[in-house]
Amino acid sequence: MHNIVFAVIARDLRLALRRPADIASAVFFFVIVVSLFPLGIGPEVDLLRKLAPGVLWVAALLATMLSLPRLFADDHRDGTLEQLALAPHPLGLVVTGKVIAHWLISGLPLALIAPVLGIQFDLTADALLVLTGAILLGTPALSGIGAIGAALTLGLRGGGVLLSLLVLPLYIPVLIFGAGAVDATVSGLGGEGHLSLLAAMTIAAIGFAPWASAAALKIALE
Amino acid sequence: MHNIVFAVIARDLRLALRRPADIASAVFFFVIVVSLFPLGIGPEVDLLRKLAPGVLWVAALLATMLSLPRLFADDHRDGTLEQLALAPHPLGLVVTGKVIAHWLISGLPLALIAPVLGIQFDLTADALLVLTGAILLGTPALSGIGAIGAALTLGLRGGGVLLSLLVLPLYIPVLIFGAGAVDATVSGLGGEGHLSLLAAMTIAAIGFAPWASAAALKIALE
Amino acid sequence: MTDRFNLYHYASPATFYPLAGRLIPWFAALAAIFGLIGLYIGMLVAPTDFQQGEGYRIIFIHVPASWMSMFIYLVMAFWAAIGLAFNTRLSGMMARALAPTGALMAFLSLWTGALWGKPMWGTWWVWDARLTSELILLFLYIGYMALVAAIDDPRRGDKAGGLLLLVGVVNVPIIYFSVKWWNTLHQGSSVNLAKSSMAEVMLWAMLLVALSFWMYSIAVAFARVRTLILERERNADWVKAELAGDRP
Amino acid sequence: MLEADNLECVRGERRLFAGLGFKLEAGELLYLQGRNGAGKTSLLRMLIGLLPPETGEIRWRGEPIRALGDEFRAELCYLGHLNAIKEELTPLENLLAAARLAATDLSEDAALDALEQVGLAGREDLACKYLSQGQKRRVALARLVVDRRALWILDEPFVALDVAAVDWLAGIISAHLQRGGLAVMTTHQPVDIPAGTVRQLRLGA
Amino acid sequence: MLEADNLECVRGERRLFAGLGFKLEAGELLYLQGRNGAGKTSLLRMLIGLLPPETGEIRWRGEPIRALGDEFRAELCYLGHLNAIKEELTPLENLLAAARLAATDLSEDAALDALEQVGLAGREDLACKYLSQGQKRRVALARLVVDRRALWILDEPFVALDVAAVDWLAGIISAHLQRGGLAVMTTHQPVDIPAGTVRQLRLGA
Ligand code: HEM
Ligand SMILES: Nc1ncnc2c1ncn2[C@@H]1O[C@H](COP(=O)(O)OP(=O)(O)OP(=O)(O)O)[C@@H](O)[C@H]1O
Ligand SMILES: Nc1ncnc2c1ncn2[C@@H]1O[C@H](COP(=O)(O)OP(=O)(O)OP(=O)(O)O)[C@@H](O)[C@H]1O
Ligand SMILES: [Mg+2]
Ligand SMILES: [Mg+2]
């Protein structure tokens, strides 16, 4: 039963490794967007420290979102998705595998690089720790929710922009609690409450999103 | 000779109108990103007013960038690009047409909606005027530079993220002078200098970018 | 006519490979010698600056690294132009081989600059024209490497990468003249051919380190070019012979 | 084994066919004919359960396929207009991944053997994007060599193949029928399937 | 008129062919044959100037095509594996847009007439994404009906067409040859071109 989940993860990771530029570029995108803000806003250190959580989270959101359109599109275009839908196991499991692979490729590297960027914004060690934790906890939810959006917009031309339109509003809670956790730590209130909410969202998203996405995929395939 | 430019513009606009969700979504994306920041950063009005130019410009950049991957990809996938390359006129003219159409679809609507968003950030009438002017002047350069990136990454899987990696650094000057113009107006220095630099960049980009893109397209078609 | 022939002769990977192999040790040795002397003068001989204290000595890395980062980009753009115009095989490989060194130099320039900025300007980083354009240079290097890595067909990769190099070349004069065109925090140019405002020892130290970086870049670029040649021509007879160890 | 009853297909405002029914037993091939746009592909997509018919029902071993779900799909092998191969992976990797995802067993040796049979010996390790149109189709067809599922649904399998490959594929389909398999196939090229019972069904006026 | 001289094609590390040459005069058809992966598509892409040959030269009316550039392309009509139609546009819009972009004149009446000839009457105003595989191919082929350029390069034009459409297309190609046109074509299906001189060229061992 769970073989299929691992088979999908293995295949997606292999495909990603076949073009390592992909993984690297998502991280670079994150880095670049984070560095853009100071550019537009100016160099005051105090101001920057205040912005840091918001900017980092928005950048993580955008980096995740940018990789979403291809989550199912490649498989759709070359006919693999059809074959996956015809395989003798629930499509939801296949999607679970794809969501996990997506997180490993896009979410995890962001969490690993985030503290380095945080240093440049002059965040304290505590805040950095919470930032990393929050991104680790929150990005799986981003991948899960994103999968629903990607499935719903599959095959629609202009899907990329439509997708962000659907997905961004749903990302807002993650953004608020994610940035909130860091903010709370910086101001000495402790971010645990925010973090546990993030964890709850992630568990809900991972459990529920694949099945919603699977239903959407079946509609797209008709 | 210039017929071909108009023919391309007419076709691309017709295609865009066939799926109006596209144009609307770019604008919505812009609106959503701009509204995300106050969420991640908090509600202080003074702070927000300071952020406004940077945030608006970064959002405009990202909205433009998001629509870039499809600039040539659709034509490439269905074989139209080959036919365009085989037509008996310079490919650079074709690309000029596509860049203009791209701007009409993605840049122009942003400039029209930007002042409305600026009001929410409490900008003065002067600053709003300069903001609109700057976006009007700067976005053609974004489309032009973007075309080069789109052409270079055409057909590469994972091109979307690689594309942003190539294009975002080149967008930085536009961002700096665009946001700088508004900043200068807000602080009473006058934004004319920045605006004329923006105009120069746009002229250079529109004149030069289509030919560089055409060369890149020929490489991609080999 | 013979000139032309010679050029093509050395532009052929089969002749360039052994030539580069013979030259590498020389360049490496020169790099070490110049570097040691330069750093010796810079760190021990040059006087302490009355304004900046010992911290200013970072200049002996910072300035040569900044120069090299721009110069290497120009050289890559030159090779790109040759490659696109004459379709020579070696040019693309030269550009590829130089890129990591260029990125390293740009990174060094930014890093040492930032280190220096903290004591001097009270901040690691400001978004002024020179600093920004140097950062763009680093991103251009990275973008170039990512682009050529993403294209499997090496010839196509060379062409696409070459185009990117040529497009990005506008950035180099911007870096160089930014201090003149905009009023920035960053210091203006103080070394020029006619007269130098710097103390002579300092100038010497800096030039020696710059020479050392130069030799180093050539040596590593040649080493990389050799592996690239082997990889690309692995089916050519001469490479097979080379790998089998038949060649003296 | 496979029965269709009173099927109706409506695309947009066009009724492509109605009242269509057939019965197919073990060892039989249904050869679907009809001009371009007659609704052949649409019918096939109904048979595999991806397109719900307007009216009517499709049964496999007597049960409606919607009710069977995974049980039906475990016996089904579909080959569509699209090849369902990944351009970045090599033919070998593609074949192995497809087998794993379809939950069928396939050893590496068997896969290599299948690739040799479809004439891709020497190209097992070249990424599929470098293959020619016909070679890509052959990678997709290699799945059939090792496939032992009962029902094959093939949408224009002969497209892009050269003459030798067409003959070879016809042989593979024959062998499948002789093993007691069923197949539904469309093609515009006249092809001779040497064994098994061939039933014809012509769509459209 | 069209001459190729000592062409060599290398893809990756594989030499597909070398020393290939031919001459084609007005009214002649070059029928390119070869198994899958022999290099037919690659050769066609060389002839249209999109793929630079490793060595050798291609001449049109005695001049190298690289030197001719737009002049050569003004006389060239290429139909590849891909249909080059926009899924969102209707067949009519597609045909008109293609003509404008190729800088050839085409009135709406002529376009409608062409669509009727390819059997798409009644579907002129349906977005192409709703068309069947074969109908999409027919939209692409409609360009040939009105095309009067001298050199046609056709890569497997018969794919996905039903029997009636295959005959029709063979007739269209014949008419082109009789008008004094040239054509280079590949196909794996045996097709009979009634008029004009047919020369054969077989690639690969
Ligand atoms: C990350 C920050 C920095 C970057 C990217 C940077 C970049 C550069 C570049 C590209 C050059 C060579 C250009 C030329 O020769 O005209 C250069 C030279 C130089 N930099 Fe920086 N720099 C940075 C920070 C600093 C700081 C903080 C100082 C000291 C206050 C400094 C002092 C100098 C000096 C003295 C030169 C030599 C100028 C000359 O003699 O021509 N730089 N820098
Ligand atoms: N929305 C729609 N409105 C009208 N007609 C439609 C619509 N969608 C599909 N069709 C028609 O439905 C048919 C689809 O046919 P299908 O793809 O099943 O044909 P086919 O028999 O497989 O043809 P081919 O031999 O060309 O592959 C086409 O005739 C198409 O024009
Ligand atoms: N990078 C590469 N390395 C090795 N071989 C390659 C590479 N790229 C392409 N090829 C080979 O080049 C050939 C391309 O052939 P082409 O597409 O021209 O064939 P074709 O004659 O049109 O075949 P078909 O009848 O299948 O359409 C294939 O055999 C393919 O395997
Ligand atoms: Mg069909
Ligand atoms: Mg072919």
JSON list of C-alpha atoms in Angstrom, two decimals, chain C residues 29-186:
[
{"chain": "C", "resi": 29, "resn": "ALA", "atom": "CA", "xyz": [54.50, 29.18, -9.24]},
{"chain": "C", "resi": 30, "resn": "LEU", "atom": "CA", "xyz": [54.24, 32.82, -10.29]},
{"chain": "C", "resi": 31, "resn": "ALA", "atom": "CA", "xyz": [50.96, 33.16, -8.42]},
{"chain": "C", "resi": 32, "resn": "ALA", "atom": "CA", "xyz": [52.57, 31.86, -5.24]},
{"chain": "C", "resi": 33, "resn": "ILE", "atom": "CA", "xyz": [55.66, 34.07, -5.56]},
{"chain": "C", "resi": 34, "resn": "PHE", "atom": "CA", "xyz": [53.81, 37.30, -6.34]},
{"chain": "C", "resi": 35, "resn": "GLY", "atom": "CA", "xyz": [51.25, 36.54, -3.68]},
{"chain": "C", "resi": 36, "resn": "LEU", "atom": "CA", "xyz": [53.81, 35.95, -0.97]},
{"chain": "C", "resi": 37, "resn": "ILE", "atom": "CA", "xyz": [55.80, 39.06, -1.77]},
{"chain": "C", "resi": 38, "resn": "GLY", "atom": "CA", "xyz": [52.71, 41.20, -2.13]},
{"chain": "C", "resi": 39, "resn": "LEU", "atom": "CA", "xyz": [51.19, 40.06, 1.13]},
{"chain": "C", "resi": 40, "resn": "TYR", "atom": "CA", "xyz": [54.53, 40.42, 2.88]},
{"chain": "C", "resi": 41, "resn": "ILE", "atom": "CA", "xyz": [54.81, 44.03, 1.79]},
{"chain": "C", "resi": 42, "resn": "GLY", "atom": "CA", "xyz": [51.13, 44.68, 2.45]},
{"chain": "C", "resi": 43, "resn": "MET", "atom": "CA", "xyz": [50.95, 43.13, 5.86]},
{"chain": "C", "resi": 44, "resn": "LEU", "atom": "CA", "xyz": [54.37, 43.84, 7.30]},
{"chain": "C", "resi": 45, "resn": "VAL", "atom": "CA", "xyz": [56.14, 46.58, 5.35]},
{"chain": "C", "resi": 46, "resn": "ALA", "atom": "CA", "xyz": [53.38, 49.05, 4.55]},
{"chain": "C", "resi": 47, "resn": "PRO", "atom": "CA", "xyz": [52.85, 51.63, 7.31]},
{"chain": "C", "resi": 48, "resn": "THR", "atom": "CA", "xyz": [49.81, 51.68, 9.52]},
{"chain": "C", "resi": 49, "resn": "ASP", "atom": "CA", "xyz": [47.20, 54.10, 8.25]},
{"chain": "C", "resi": 50, "resn": "PHE", "atom": "CA", "xyz": [46.81, 57.06, 10.57]},
{"chain": "C", "resi": 51, "resn": "GLN", "atom": "CA", "xyz": [43.05, 57.20, 10.04]},
{"chain": "C", "resi": 52, "resn": "GLN", "atom": "CA", "xyz": [42.00, 53.61, 9.67]},
{"chain": "C", "resi": 53, "resn": "GLY", "atom": "CA", "xyz": [44.53, 51.74, 11.78]},
{"chain": "C", "resi": 54, "resn": "GLU", "atom": "CA", "xyz": [45.46, 48.21, 10.78]},
{"chain": "C", "resi": 55, "resn": "GLY", "atom": "CA", "xyz": [42.01, 47.44, 9.38]},
{"chain": "C", "resi": 56, "resn": "TYR", "atom": "CA", "xyz": [42.82, 49.12, 6.11]},
{"chain": "C", "resi": 57, "resn": "ARG", "atom": "CA", "xyz": [45.14, 46.26, 5.18]},
{"chain": "C", "resi": 58, "resn": "ILE", "atom": "CA", "xyz": [42.12, 44.39, 3.88]},
{"chain": "C", "resi": 59, "resn": "ILE", "atom": "CA", "xyz": [42.53, 46.64, 0.86]},
{"chain": "C", "resi": 60, "resn": "PHE", "atom": "CA", "xyz": [45.30, 44.34, -0.38]},
{"chain": "C", "resi": 61, "resn": "ILE", "atom": "CA", "xyz": [42.75, 41.62, -0.94]},
{"chain": "C", "resi": 62, "resn": "HIS", "atom": "CA", "xyz": [39.72, 43.75, -1.64]},
{"chain": "C", "resi": 63, "resn": "VAL", "atom": "CA", "xyz": [40.97, 45.84, -4.51]},
{"chain": "C", "resi": 64, "resn": "PRO", "atom": "CA", "xyz": [42.73, 43.07, -6.46]},
{"chain": "C", "resi": 65, "resn": "ALA", "atom": "CA", "xyz": [39.72, 40.79, -6.02]},
{"chain": "C", "resi": 66, "resn": "SER", "atom": "CA", "xyz": [37.41, 43.55, -7.26]},
{"chain": "C", "resi": 67, "resn": "TRP", "atom": "CA", "xyz": [39.60, 44.19, -10.27]},
{"chain": "C", "resi": 68, "resn": "MET", "atom": "CA", "xyz": [39.83, 40.52, -11.14]},
{"chain": "C", "resi": 69, "resn": "SER", "atom": "CA", "xyz": [36.09, 40.00, -10.81]},
{"chain": "C", "resi": 70, "resn": "MET", "atom": "CA", "xyz": [35.49, 42.63, -13.47]},
{"chain": "C", "resi": 71, "resn": "PHE", "atom": "CA", "xyz": [38.40, 41.65, -15.65]},
{"chain": "C", "resi": 72, "resn": "ILE", "atom": "CA", "xyz": [37.51, 37.97, -15.73]},
{"chain": "C", "resi": 73, "resn": "TYR", "atom": "CA", "xyz": [34.00, 38.86, -16.80]},
{"chain": "C", "resi": 74, "resn": "LEU", "atom": "CA", "xyz": [35.38, 40.91, -19.66]},
{"chain": "C", "resi": 75, "resn": "VAL", "atom": "CA", "xyz": [37.61, 38.04, -20.73]},
{"chain": "C", "resi": 76, "resn": "MET", "atom": "CA", "xyz": [34.67, 35.66, -20.65]},
{"chain": "C", "resi": 77, "resn": "ALA", "atom": "CA", "xyz": [32.63, 38.08, -22.73]},
{"chain": "C", "resi": 78, "resn": "PHE", "atom": "CA", "xyz": [35.52, 38.28, -25.17]},
{"chain": "C", "resi": 79, "resn": "TRP", "atom": "CA", "xyz": [35.61, 34.51, -25.53]},
{"chain": "C", "resi": 80, "resn": "ALA", "atom": "CA", "xyz": [31.84, 34.48, -25.89]},
{"chain": "C", "resi": 81, "resn": "ALA", "atom": "CA", "xyz": [32.02, 36.96, -28.76]},
{"chain": "C", "resi": 82, "resn": "ILE", "atom": "CA", "xyz": [34.73, 34.93, -30.49]},
{"chain": "C", "resi": 83, "resn": "GLY", "atom": "CA", "xyz": [32.73, 31.76, -30.01]},
{"chain": "C", "resi": 84, "resn": "LEU", "atom": "CA", "xyz": [29.53, 33.23, -31.41]},
{"chain": "C", "resi": 85, "resn": "ALA", "atom": "CA", "xyz": [31.28, 34.86, -34.34]},
{"chain": "C", "resi": 86, "resn": "PHE", "atom": "CA", "xyz": [33.63, 32.09, -35.44]},
{"chain": "C", "resi": 87, "resn": "ASN", "atom": "CA", "xyz": [32.04, 29.02, -33.87]},
{"chain": "C", "resi": 88, "resn": "THR", "atom": "CA", "xyz": [35.34, 27.94, -32.35]},
{"chain": "C", "resi": 89, "resn": "ARG", "atom": "CA", "xyz": [35.15, 25.01, -29.97]},
{"chain": "C", "resi": 90, "resn": "LEU", "atom": "CA", "xyz": [37.65, 26.24, -27.44]},
{"chain": "C", "resi": 91, "resn": "SER", "atom": "CA", "xyz": [36.05, 29.61, -26.66]},
{"chain": "C", "resi": 92, "resn": "GLY", "atom": "CA", "xyz": [33.02, 28.18, -24.92]},
{"chain": "C", "resi": 93, "resn": "MET", "atom": "CA", "xyz": [35.21, 25.98, -22.79]},
{"chain": "C", "resi": 94, "resn": "MET", "atom": "CA", "xyz": [37.40, 28.94, -21.84]},
{"chain": "C", "resi": 95, "resn": "ALA", "atom": "CA", "xyz": [34.37, 30.91, -20.70]},
{"chain": "C", "resi": 96, "resn": "ARG", "atom": "CA", "xyz": [33.09, 27.98, -18.68]},
{"chain": "C", "resi": 97, "resn": "ALA", "atom": "CA", "xyz": [36.47, 27.42, -17.11]},
{"chain": "C", "resi": 98, "resn": "LEU", "atom": "CA", "xyz": [36.78, 31.03, -16.03]},
{"chain": "C", "resi": 99, "resn": "ALA", "atom": "CA", "xyz": [33.33, 31.38, -14.50]},
{"chain": "C", "resi": 100, "resn": "PRO", "atom": "CA", "xyz": [33.91, 29.78, -11.09]},
{"chain": "C", "resi": 101, "resn": "THR", "atom": "CA", "xyz": [37.06, 31.84, -10.53]},
{"chain": "C", "resi": 102, "resn": "GLY", "atom": "CA", "xyz": [35.20, 34.97, -11.52]},
{"chain": "C", "resi": 103, "resn": "ALA", "atom": "CA", "xyz": [32.41, 34.15, -9.11]},
{"chain": "C", "resi": 104, "resn": "LEU", "atom": "CA", "xyz": [34.97, 33.52, -6.40]},
{"chain": "C", "resi": 105, "resn": "MET", "atom": "CA", "xyz": [36.60, 36.90, -7.01]},
{"chain": "C", "resi": 106, "resn": "ALA", "atom": "CA", "xyz": [33.27, 38.71, -6.99]},
{"chain": "C", "resi": 107, "resn": "PHE", "atom": "CA", "xyz": [32.41, 36.95, -3.77]},
{"chain": "C", "resi": 108, "resn": "LEU", "atom": "CA", "xyz": [35.77, 37.87, -2.24]},
{"chain": "C", "resi": 109, "resn": "SER", "atom": "CA", "xyz": [35.29, 41.48, -3.25]},
{"chain": "C", "resi": 110, "resn": "LEU", "atom": "CA", "xyz": [31.85, 41.59, -1.64]},
{"chain": "C", "resi": 111, "resn": "TRP", "atom": "CA", "xyz": [32.96, 39.78, 1.45]},
{"chain": "C", "resi": 112, "resn": "THR", "atom": "CA", "xyz": [36.07, 41.80, 2.13]},
{"chain": "C", "resi": 113, "resn": "GLY", "atom": "CA", "xyz": [34.16, 44.95, 1.26]},
{"chain": "C", "resi": 114, "resn": "ALA", "atom": "CA", "xyz": [31.45, 44.09, 3.74]},
{"chain": "C", "resi": 115, "resn": "LEU", "atom": "CA", "xyz": [34.05, 43.26, 6.41]},
{"chain": "C", "resi": 116, "resn": "TRP", "atom": "CA", "xyz": [35.65, 46.58, 5.80]},
{"chain": "C", "resi": 117, "resn": "GLY", "atom": "CA", "xyz": [32.39, 48.46, 5.68]},
{"chain": "C", "resi": 118, "resn": "LYS", "atom": "CA", "xyz": [31.49, 47.59, 9.25]},
{"chain": "C", "resi": 119, "resn": "PRO", "atom": "CA", "xyz": [34.35, 49.59, 10.81]},
{"chain": "C", "resi": 120, "resn": "MET", "atom": "CA", "xyz": [34.40, 52.28, 8.11]},
{"chain": "C", "resi": 121, "resn": "TRP", "atom": "CA", "xyz": [30.75, 53.06, 7.45]},
{"chain": "C", "resi": 122, "resn": "GLY", "atom": "CA", "xyz": [29.25, 51.41, 10.48]},
{"chain": "C", "resi": 123, "resn": "THR", "atom": "CA", "xyz": [27.33, 48.90, 8.39]},
{"chain": "C", "resi": 124, "resn": "TRP", "atom": "CA", "xyz": [27.99, 45.69, 6.52]},
{"chain": "C", "resi": 125, "resn": "TRP", "atom": "CA", "xyz": [26.01, 46.69, 3.55]},
{"chain": "C", "resi": 126, "resn": "VAL", "atom": "CA", "xyz": [24.43, 49.67, 1.83]},
{"chain": "C", "resi": 127, "resn": "TRP", "atom": "CA", "xyz": [22.55, 49.63, -1.40]},
{"chain": "C", "resi": 128, "resn": "ASP", "atom": "CA", "xyz": [24.76, 52.06, -3.21]},
{"chain": "C", "resi": 129, "resn": "ALA", "atom": "CA", "xyz": [25.49, 51.85, -6.89]},
{"chain": "C", "resi": 130, "resn": "ARG", "atom": "CA", "xyz": [28.91, 50.21, -6.75]},
{"chain": "C", "resi": 131, "resn": "LEU", "atom": "CA", "xyz": [28.03, 47.63, -4.17]},
{"chain": "C", "resi": 132, "resn": "THR", "atom": "CA", "xyz": [24.80, 46.77, -5.93]},
{"chain": "C", "resi": 133, "resn": "SER", "atom": "CA", "xyz": [26.34, 46.45, -9.33]},
{"chain": "C", "resi": 134, "resn": "GLU", "atom": "CA", "xyz": [29.10, 44.25, -7.92]},
{"chain": "C", "resi": 135, "resn": "LEU", "atom": "CA", "xyz": [26.41, 42.05, -6.39]},
{"chain": "C", "resi": 136, "resn": "ILE", "atom": "CA", "xyz": [24.73, 41.87, -9.78]},
{"chain": "C", "resi": 137, "resn": "LEU", "atom": "CA", "xyz": [28.04, 40.76, -11.20]},
{"chain": "C", "resi": 138, "resn": "LEU", "atom": "CA", "xyz": [28.11, 37.87, -8.75]},
{"chain": "C", "resi": 139, "resn": "PHE", "atom": "CA", "xyz": [24.57, 36.94, -9.75]},
{"chain": "C", "resi": 140, "resn": "LEU", "atom": "CA", "xyz": [25.53, 37.12, -13.40]},
{"chain": "C", "resi": 141, "resn": "TYR", "atom": "CA", "xyz": [28.34, 34.66, -12.79]},
{"chain": "C", "resi": 142, "resn": "ILE", "atom": "CA", "xyz": [26.01, 32.35, -10.91]},
{"chain": "C", "resi": 143, "resn": "GLY", "atom": "CA", "xyz": [23.31, 32.73, -13.54]},
{"chain": "C", "resi": 144, "resn": "TYR", "atom": "CA", "xyz": [25.79, 31.91, -16.27]},
{"chain": "C", "resi": 145, "resn": "MET", "atom": "CA", "xyz": [26.93, 28.78, -14.50]},
{"chain": "C", "resi": 146, "resn": "ALA", "atom": "CA", "xyz": [23.35, 27.69, -13.82]},
{"chain": "C", "resi": 147, "resn": "LEU", "atom": "CA", "xyz": [22.36, 28.30, -17.42]},
{"chain": "C", "resi": 148, "resn": "VAL", "atom": "CA", "xyz": [25.18, 26.34, -19.03]},
{"chain": "C", "resi": 149, "resn": "ALA", "atom": "CA", "xyz": [24.66, 23.56, -16.51]},
{"chain": "C", "resi": 150, "resn": "ALA", "atom": "CA", "xyz": [20.99, 23.36, -17.40]},
{"chain": "C", "resi": 151, "resn": "ILE", "atom": "CA", "xyz": [21.62, 22.81, -21.11]},
{"chain": "C", "resi": 152, "resn": "ASP", "atom": "CA", "xyz": [22.79, 19.31, -21.90]},
{"chain": "C", "resi": 153, "resn": "ASP", "atom": "CA", "xyz": [24.11, 19.87, -25.36]},
{"chain": "C", "resi": 154, "resn": "PRO", "atom": "CA", "xyz": [27.47, 21.54, -24.69]},
{"chain": "C", "resi": 155, "resn": "ARG", "atom": "CA", "xyz": [27.52, 23.52, -27.93]},
{"chain": "C", "resi": 156, "resn": "ARG", "atom": "CA", "xyz": [24.08, 24.93, -27.33]},
{"chain": "C", "resi": 157, "resn": "GLY", "atom": "CA", "xyz": [25.04, 25.67, -23.76]},
{"chain": "C", "resi": 158, "resn": "ASP", "atom": "CA", "xyz": [28.09, 27.57, -24.94]},
{"chain": "C", "resi": 159, "resn": "LYS", "atom": "CA", "xyz": [26.05, 29.67, -27.32]},
{"chain": "C", "resi": 160, "resn": "ALA", "atom": "CA", "xyz": [23.28, 30.47, -24.88]},
{"chain": "C", "resi": 161, "resn": "GLY", "atom": "CA", "xyz": [25.76, 31.21, -22.11]},
{"chain": "C", "resi": 162, "resn": "GLY", "atom": "CA", "xyz": [27.79, 33.39, -24.46]},
{"chain": "C", "resi": 163, "resn": "LEU", "atom": "CA", "xyz": [24.75, 35.44, -25.27]},
{"chain": "C", "resi": 164, "resn": "LEU", "atom": "CA", "xyz": [24.05, 35.96, -21.59]},
{"chain": "C", "resi": 165, "resn": "LEU", "atom": "CA", "xyz": [27.65, 37.05, -21.05]},
{"chain": "C", "resi": 166, "resn": "LEU", "atom": "CA", "xyz": [27.38, 39.61, -23.82]},
{"chain": "C", "resi": 167, "resn": "VAL", "atom": "CA", "xyz": [24.11, 40.96, -22.49]},
{"chain": "C", "resi": 168, "resn": "GLY", "atom": "CA", "xyz": [25.56, 41.30, -18.99]},
{"chain": "C", "resi": 169, "resn": "VAL", "atom": "CA", "xyz": [28.70, 43.06, -20.10]},
{"chain": "C", "resi": 170, "resn": "VAL", "atom": "CA", "xyz": [27.02, 46.47, -19.71]},
{"chain": "C", "resi": 171, "resn": "ASN", "atom": "CA", "xyz": [27.28, 45.89, -15.99]},
{"chain": "C", "resi": 172, "resn": "VAL", "atom": "CA", "xyz": [31.07, 46.11, -15.92]},
{"chain": "C", "resi": 173, "resn": "PRO", "atom": "CA", "xyz": [31.41, 49.76, -16.89]},
{"chain": "C", "resi": 174, "resn": "ILE", "atom": "CA", "xyz": [28.60, 50.51, -14.48]},
{"chain": "C", "resi": 175, "resn": "ILE", "atom": "CA", "xyz": [30.60, 48.97, -11.64]},
{"chain": "C", "resi": 176, "resn": "TYR", "atom": "CA", "xyz": [33.71, 50.77, -12.67]},
{"chain": "C", "resi": 177, "resn": "PHE", "atom": "CA", "xyz": [32.25, 54.21, -13.23]},
{"chain": "C", "resi": 178, "resn": "SER", "atom": "CA", "xyz": [29.52, 54.05, -10.60]},
{"chain": "C", "resi": 179, "resn": "VAL", "atom": "CA", "xyz": [31.60, 56.07, -8.17]},
{"chain": "C", "resi": 180, "resn": "LYS", "atom": "CA", "xyz": [31.86, 58.80, -10.79]},
{"chain": "C", "resi": 181, "resn": "TRP", "atom": "CA", "xyz": [28.30, 58.76, -12.07]},
{"chain": "C", "resi": 182, "resn": "TRP", "atom": "CA", "xyz": [26.53, 58.68, -8.73]},
{"chain": "C", "resi": 183, "resn": "ASN", "atom": "CA", "xyz": [27.72, 60.04, -5.44]},
{"chain": "C", "resi": 184, "resn": "THR", "atom": "CA", "xyz": [28.20, 56.95, -3.36]},
{"chain": "C", "resi": 185, "resn": "LEU", "atom": "CA", "xyz": [29.57, 55.99, -0.01]},
{"chain": "C", "resi": 186, "resn": "HIS", "atom": "CA", "xyz": [32.22, 53.96, -1.75]}
]
